[in-house]
């Protein structure tokens, strides 16, 4: 997870002129960490081309469009969003399955598209 530090630094540098609160930056960082962790844990076997691409485009309304790409096998995390693991009673919750609902809750827009060799997730964040 050392490589995630560079991703976090890039995000922080990209929102400097947008007057975002620390909570907004943390929200984006949490989403990026979830995406990065899943790419590394599930999509990139050891020895594979483990690069991810991060594009960040600030907008005039202080929002950012974030593009996250990996070379993992194609997988649309938004195709079937399960709420099975979001039961408020923790004793009835299963392990895992909270990442996609978390991403959808913390972003204004989330979209998946398949690449010839991987995945692209485009997200929009606005300060709250």
Coordinates of C-alpha atoms in Angstrom, one line a residue:
X1 CA 0.0 0.0 0.0
X2 CA 3.0 2.3 -0.1
X3 CA 2.0 3.3 -3.7
X4 CA -1.3 4.7 -2.4
X5 CA 0.6 7.6 -0.8
X6 CA 1.4 8.9 -4.3
X7 CA -2.3 8.7 -5.2
X8 CA -3.3 10.6 -2.0
X9 CA -0.7 13.3 -2.6
X10 CA -1.9 13.8 -6.2
X11 CA -5.5 14.2 -5.0
X12 CA -4.6 16.7 -2.3
X13 CA -2.5 18.8 -4.8
X14 CA -5.4 18.7 -7.3
X15 CA -7.9 20.2 -4.9
X16 CA -5.7 22.9 -3.4
X17 CA -7.2 25.8 -5.3
X18 CA -10.8 24.6 -4.8
X19 CA -11.1 25.6 -1.1
X20 CA -12.2 22.1 0.0
X21 CA -12.6 21.2 3.7
X22 CA -10.5 18.4 5.1
X23 CA -13.6 16.2 5.3
X24 CA -14.1 16.5 1.6
X25 CA -10.6 15.4 0.9
X26 CA -10.9 12.5 3.3
X27 CA -14.1 11.4 1.6
X28 CA -12.3 11.3 -1.8
X29 CA -9.3 9.6 -0.2
X30 CA -11.5 6.9 1.3
X31 CA -13.1 6.1 -2.0
X32 CA -9.8 6.0 -3.8
X33 CA -8.4 3.8 -1.1
X34 CA -11.3 1.4 -1.6
X35 CA -10.8 1.3 -5.3
X36 CA -7.0 0.8 -5.0
X37 CA -7.3 -1.9 -2.4
X38 CA -9.8 -3.9 -4.5
X39 CA -7.6 -3.5 -7.6
X40 CA -4.5 -4.8 -5.7
X41 CA -6.4 -7.5 -3.7
X42 CA -8.7 -9.0 -6.3
X43 CA -7.6 -7.8 -9.7
X44 CA -3.8 -7.9 -9.9
X45 CA -2.0 -11.1 -9.3
X46 CA 1.6 -10.8 -8.1
X47 CA 4.0 -10.1 -10.9
X48 CA 1.3 -8.6 -13.1
X49 CA 1.3 -5.1 -14.6
X50 CA 0.1 -3.5 -11.4
X51 CA -0.2 0.1 -12.6
X52 CA -3.3 2.2 -12.0
X53 CA -4.1 5.5 -13.7
X54 CA -5.6 8.4 -11.9
X55 CA -7.0 11.5 -13.7
X56 CA -8.4 14.4 -11.8
X57 CA -10.1 17.3 -13.5
X58 CA -11.3 20.2 -11.3
X59 CA -14.4 22.2 -12.5
X60 CA -15.5 25.8 -12.0
X61 CA -18.2 24.7 -9.5
X62 CA -15.4 23.4 -7.2
X63 CA -16.3 19.7 -8.1
X64 CA -13.8 17.3 -9.4
X65 CA -14.2 14.5 -12.0
X66 CA -12.0 11.6 -11.1
X67 CA -11.0 8.8 -13.5
X68 CA -9.6 5.6 -12.0
X69 CA -8.2 2.9 -14.4
X70 CA -6.6 -0.4 -13.7
X71 CA -5.5 -3.4 -15.8
X72 CA -7.4 -5.9 -13.8
X73 CA -9.9 -8.3 -15.4
X74 CA -13.1 -6.5 -16.4
X75 CA -15.5 -6.1 -13.6
X76 CA -18.4 -3.6 -13.2
X77 CA -18.8 -3.1 -9.5
X78 CA -22.0 -1.0 -10.1
X79 CA -23.8 -3.7 -12.2
X80 CA -25.4 -5.3 -9.2
X81 CA -25.3 -3.3 -6.0
X82 CA -26.2 -5.5 -3.1
X83 CA -27.5 -4.2 0.2
X84 CA -27.2 -7.6 1.8
X85 CA -24.2 -6.4 3.9
X86 CA -25.6 -3.1 4.9
X87 CA -28.0 -4.4 7.6
X88 CA -27.7 -2.0 10.6
X89 CA -27.7 -4.9 13.0
X90 CA -24.0 -5.8 13.0
X91 CA -24.7 -9.3 14.3
X92 CA -26.5 -10.0 11.0
X93 CA -24.0 -8.5 8.7
X94 CA -21.7 -10.6 6.5
X95 CA -18.0 -9.8 6.0
X96 CA -17.3 -7.5 3.0
X97 CA -19.6 -6.1 0.4
X98 CA -19.6 -2.5 1.8
X99 CA -17.3 -0.9 -0.7
X100 CA -19.7 -0.2 -3.5
X101 CA -22.5 1.1 -1.3
X102 CA -19.9 3.3 0.4
X103 CA -18.6 4.7 -3.0
X104 CA -22.1 5.4 -4.1
X105 CA -22.9 7.2 -0.9
X106 CA -19.8 9.4 -0.9
X107 CA -19.9 10.5 -4.6
X108 CA -22.3 12.5 -6.6
X109 CA -21.9 10.3 -9.7
X110 CA -20.2 6.9 -10.3
X111 CA -19.9 5.3 -13.7
X112 CA -18.1 2.1 -15.0
X113 CA -16.8 1.5 -18.5
X114 CA -14.8 -1.5 -19.7
X115 CA -11.5 -0.9 -21.4
X116 CA -9.8 -3.2 -23.9
X117 CA -7.5 -4.3 -21.1
X118 CA -9.0 -3.3 -17.9
X119 CA -11.5 -1.0 -16.2
X120 CA -12.4 2.6 -15.9
X121 CA -14.4 4.1 -13.1
X122 CA -15.4 7.8 -13.4
X123 CA -16.5 9.6 -10.2
X124 CA -17.7 13.1 -9.5
X125 CA -17.2 14.7 -6.1
X126 CA -18.5 18.0 -4.9
X127 CA -17.6 19.7 -1.6
X128 CA -20.3 19.2 1.1

